[in-house]
């Protein structure tokens, strides 16, 4: 079984937390950025690279809150399972240009509605686990809500 790393990009504003999703490469599903570690790359470095390449975001990786989940992928010949260790990432910057912009879209979803972005049970379990961390994530980042003009688009 393969092991990959991924990020759960999130932001906080006066309305609460939201998660950024990206489309899969074929555009059929809303997923979270993930990929393989490169040679001599730490989990933190790999997560930052994947977040930039797939979603065009930069931010702070919260290494104390990893979630490892079995993520399924259906191919023409089989259903493959991959262990993915996701790390929450507080998004501090959204870029207009990024390496996979032509292959992917991105979308924010309020945390309370994030489970609706994907109907696969593996992603719903992952979002449920992430939601359970909300109080600790908020305490960890100690971020004040953004003023109305700086809030993320919905």
mmCIF file of C-alpha atoms in Angstrom:
data_model
loop_
_atom_site.group_PDB
_atom_site.id
_atom_site.type_symbol
_atom_site.label_atom_id
_atom_site.label_comp_id
_atom_site.label_asym_id
_atom_site.label_seq_id
_atom_site.Cartn_x
_atom_site.Cartn_y
_atom_site.Cartn_z
ATOM 1 C CA UNK A 1 0.000 0.000 0.000
ATOM 2 C CA UNK A 2 1.235 3.459 -0.866
ATOM 3 C CA UNK A 3 1.542 6.292 1.641
ATOM 4 C CA UNK A 4 1.020 9.899 0.604
ATOM 5 C CA UNK A 5 0.836 13.237 2.364
ATOM 6 C CA UNK A 6 -1.866 15.846 2.006
ATOM 7 C CA UNK A 7 -3.220 19.076 3.390
ATOM 8 C CA UNK A 8 -6.562 20.283 4.627
ATOM 9 C CA UNK A 9 -6.371 23.984 3.702
ATOM 10 C CA UNK A 10 -8.549 26.006 6.054
ATOM 11 C CA UNK A 11 -9.258 29.601 6.955
ATOM 12 C CA UNK A 12 -11.018 31.383 9.775
ATOM 13 C CA UNK A 13 -13.187 34.468 9.648
ATOM 14 C CA UNK A 14 -16.155 35.879 11.498
ATOM 15 C CA UNK A 15 -18.370 33.138 10.057
ATOM 16 C CA UNK A 16 -16.161 30.343 11.424
ATOM 17 C CA UNK A 17 -13.874 27.892 9.670
ATOM 18 C CA UNK A 18 -13.902 26.886 6.006
ATOM 19 C CA UNK A 19 -11.996 24.261 4.020
ATOM 20 C CA UNK A 20 -10.636 24.692 0.512
ATOM 21 C CA UNK A 21 -11.267 21.835 -1.896
ATOM 22 C CA UNK A 22 -9.747 21.275 -5.331
ATOM 23 C CA UNK A 23 -11.025 19.217 -8.206
ATOM 24 C CA UNK A 24 -9.392 15.922 -9.012
ATOM 25 C CA UNK A 25 -7.230 15.927 -12.143
ATOM 26 C CA UNK A 26 -10.105 14.610 -14.224
ATOM 27 C CA UNK A 27 -12.394 17.246 -12.684
ATOM 28 C CA UNK A 28 -14.950 14.759 -11.426
ATOM 29 C CA UNK A 29 -14.594 15.064 -7.645
ATOM 30 C CA UNK A 30 -13.903 17.725 -5.034
ATOM 31 C CA UNK A 31 -10.898 16.492 -3.065
ATOM 32 C CA UNK A 32 -8.070 17.761 -0.851
ATOM 33 C CA UNK A 33 -4.518 18.343 -2.114
ATOM 34 C CA UNK A 34 -2.271 15.297 -1.716
ATOM 35 C CA UNK A 35 0.726 13.627 -3.313
ATOM 36 C CA UNK A 36 3.958 11.734 -2.889
ATOM 37 C CA UNK A 37 6.916 12.945 -0.897
ATOM 38 C CA UNK A 38 9.958 13.787 -2.968
ATOM 39 C CA UNK A 39 13.458 12.617 -2.046
ATOM 40 C CA UNK A 40 14.672 14.032 1.306
ATOM 41 C CA UNK A 41 11.449 16.008 1.741
ATOM 42 C CA UNK A 42 9.818 16.271 5.184
ATOM 43 C CA UNK A 43 6.057 15.910 5.606
ATOM 44 C CA UNK A 44 5.826 19.662 6.206
ATOM 45 C CA UNK A 45 7.806 20.485 3.051
ATOM 46 C CA UNK A 46 5.780 18.033 0.961
ATOM 47 C CA UNK A 47 2.496 19.411 2.245
ATOM 48 C CA UNK A 48 3.489 22.980 1.435
ATOM 49 C CA UNK A 49 4.578 21.943 -2.069
ATOM 50 C CA UNK A 50 1.351 20.007 -2.755
ATOM 51 C CA UNK A 51 -0.810 22.874 -1.465
ATOM 52 C CA UNK A 52 0.969 25.301 -3.787
ATOM 53 C CA UNK A 53 0.994 22.994 -6.833
ATOM 54 C CA UNK A 54 -2.605 21.782 -6.617
ATOM 55 C CA UNK A 55 -4.461 24.645 -4.904
ATOM 56 C CA UNK A 56 -2.274 27.733 -5.274
ATOM 57 C CA UNK A 57 -2.219 28.430 -1.553
ATOM 58 C CA UNK A 58 0.454 29.052 1.046
ATOM 59 C CA UNK A 59 0.139 28.875 4.781
ATOM 60 C CA UNK A 60 1.083 27.436 8.133
ATOM 61 C CA UNK A 61 1.142 23.633 8.516
ATOM 62 C CA UNK A 62 -0.157 22.515 11.911
ATOM 63 C CA UNK A 63 2.064 19.482 12.470
ATOM 64 C CA UNK A 64 0.484 18.593 15.836
ATOM 65 C CA UNK A 65 -2.830 17.569 14.209
ATOM 66 C CA UNK A 66 -2.117 14.900 11.554
ATOM 67 C CA UNK A 67 -4.959 12.676 10.379
ATOM 68 C CA UNK A 68 -4.143 9.459 8.527
ATOM 69 C CA UNK A 69 -6.985 8.117 6.411
ATOM 70 C CA UNK A 70 -7.469 5.389 3.838
ATOM 71 C CA UNK A 71 -8.478 7.133 0.623
ATOM 72 C CA UNK A 72 -9.917 5.119 -2.256
ATOM 73 C CA UNK A 73 -9.442 5.727 -5.948
ATOM 74 C CA UNK A 74 -11.376 3.897 -8.624
ATOM 75 C CA UNK A 75 -9.426 3.080 -11.767
ATOM 76 C CA UNK A 76 -10.540 1.268 -14.910
ATOM 77 C CA UNK A 77 -9.429 -2.064 -13.446
ATOM 78 C CA UNK A 78 -9.759 -1.794 -9.651
ATOM 79 C CA UNK A 79 -10.415 0.198 -6.517
ATOM 80 C CA UNK A 80 -7.107 1.221 -4.939
ATOM 81 C CA UNK A 81 -6.623 2.249 -1.309
ATOM 82 C CA UNK A 82 -3.893 4.650 -0.278
ATOM 83 C CA UNK A 83 -2.952 5.751 3.222
ATOM 84 C CA UNK A 84 -2.765 9.547 3.272
ATOM 85 C CA UNK A 85 -1.562 11.580 6.231
ATOM 86 C CA UNK A 86 -3.291 14.947 6.045
ATOM 87 C CA UNK A 87 -2.107 18.005 7.961
ATOM 88 C CA UNK A 88 -4.284 21.054 8.583
ATOM 89 C CA UNK A 89 -2.887 24.157 6.886
ATOM 90 C CA UNK A 90 -3.998 27.640 7.889
ATOM 91 C CA UNK A 91 -4.129 29.458 4.555
ATOM 92 C CA UNK A 92 -2.349 32.801 4.663
ATOM 93 C CA UNK A 93 -2.168 33.492 0.934
ATOM 94 C CA UNK A 94 -4.192 32.545 -2.149
ATOM 95 C CA UNK A 95 -2.278 32.967 -5.384
ATOM 96 C CA UNK A 96 -3.772 33.877 -8.759
ATOM 97 C CA UNK A 97 -1.309 31.622 -10.609
ATOM 98 C CA UNK A 98 -0.126 28.137 -9.618
ATOM 99 C CA UNK A 99 1.311 25.100 -11.418
ATOM 100 C CA UNK A 100 -1.931 23.077 -11.802
ATOM 101 C CA UNK A 101 -4.354 25.974 -12.314
ATOM 102 C CA UNK A 102 -5.226 24.736 -15.805
ATOM 103 C CA UNK A 103 -6.066 21.248 -14.426
ATOM 104 C CA UNK A 104 -7.961 22.129 -11.241
ATOM 105 C CA UNK A 105 -10.546 24.416 -9.749
ATOM 106 C CA UNK A 106 -10.666 25.380 -6.084
ATOM 107 C CA UNK A 107 -13.592 26.184 -3.827
ATOM 108 C CA UNK A 108 -14.123 27.165 -0.189
ATOM 109 C CA UNK A 109 -16.786 25.354 1.818
ATOM 110 C CA UNK A 110 -17.895 26.349 5.317
ATOM 111 C CA UNK A 111 -16.805 23.635 7.751
ATOM 112 C CA UNK A 112 -20.399 22.763 8.656
ATOM 113 C CA UNK A 113 -21.170 22.095 4.971
ATOM 114 C CA UNK A 114 -17.833 20.597 3.911
ATOM 115 C CA UNK A 115 -19.108 17.025 4.071
ATOM 116 C CA UNK A 116 -21.428 17.864 1.147
ATOM 117 C CA UNK A 117 -18.512 18.541 -1.209
ATOM 118 C CA UNK A 118 -17.825 14.841 -1.752
ATOM 119 C CA UNK A 119 -20.186 11.898 -1.372
ATOM 120 C CA UNK A 120 -17.443 9.319 -0.764
ATOM 121 C CA UNK A 121 -17.428 7.861 2.737
ATOM 122 C CA UNK A 122 -13.628 8.079 3.068
ATOM 123 C CA UNK A 123 -13.719 11.862 2.594
ATOM 124 C CA UNK A 124 -16.751 12.271 4.837
ATOM 125 C CA UNK A 125 -14.926 10.415 7.645
ATOM 126 C CA UNK A 126 -11.869 12.607 7.103
ATOM 127 C CA UNK A 127 -13.934 15.811 7.296
ATOM 128 C CA UNK A 128 -15.657 14.521 10.438
ATOM 129 C CA UNK A 129 -12.272 13.897 12.081
ATOM 130 C CA UNK A 130 -11.051 17.348 11.054
ATOM 131 C CA UNK A 131 -14.240 18.940 12.428
ATOM 132 C CA UNK A 132 -13.588 17.288 15.788
ATOM 133 C CA UNK A 133 -10.254 19.149 15.951
ATOM 134 C CA UNK A 134 -11.888 22.564 15.447
ATOM 135 C CA UNK A 135 -11.570 23.806 19.068
ATOM 136 C CA UNK A 136 -7.899 22.827 19.241
ATOM 137 C CA UNK A 137 -7.133 24.254 15.801
ATOM 138 C CA UNK A 138 -8.731 27.567 16.742
ATOM 139 C CA UNK A 139 -6.765 27.671 19.995
ATOM 140 C CA UNK A 140 -3.576 26.689 18.189
ATOM 141 C CA UNK A 141 -3.689 29.468 15.604
ATOM 142 C CA UNK A 142 -5.161 32.082 17.971
ATOM 143 C CA UNK A 143 -6.279 34.042 14.963
ATOM 144 C CA UNK A 144 -8.739 36.870 15.289
ATOM 145 C CA UNK A 145 -11.541 36.990 12.714
ATOM 146 C CA UNK A 146 -10.687 38.880 9.546
ATOM 147 C CA UNK A 147 -12.339 42.267 8.972
ATOM 148 C CA UNK A 148 -15.269 42.031 6.493
ATOM 149 C CA UNK A 149 -13.263 43.383 3.525
ATOM 150 C CA UNK A 150 -10.571 40.700 3.936
ATOM 151 C CA UNK A 151 -12.842 37.662 4.306
ATOM 152 C CA UNK A 152 -12.558 34.835 1.843
ATOM 153 C CA UNK A 153 -15.067 34.705 -1.012
ATOM 154 C CA UNK A 154 -17.935 32.206 -0.641
#
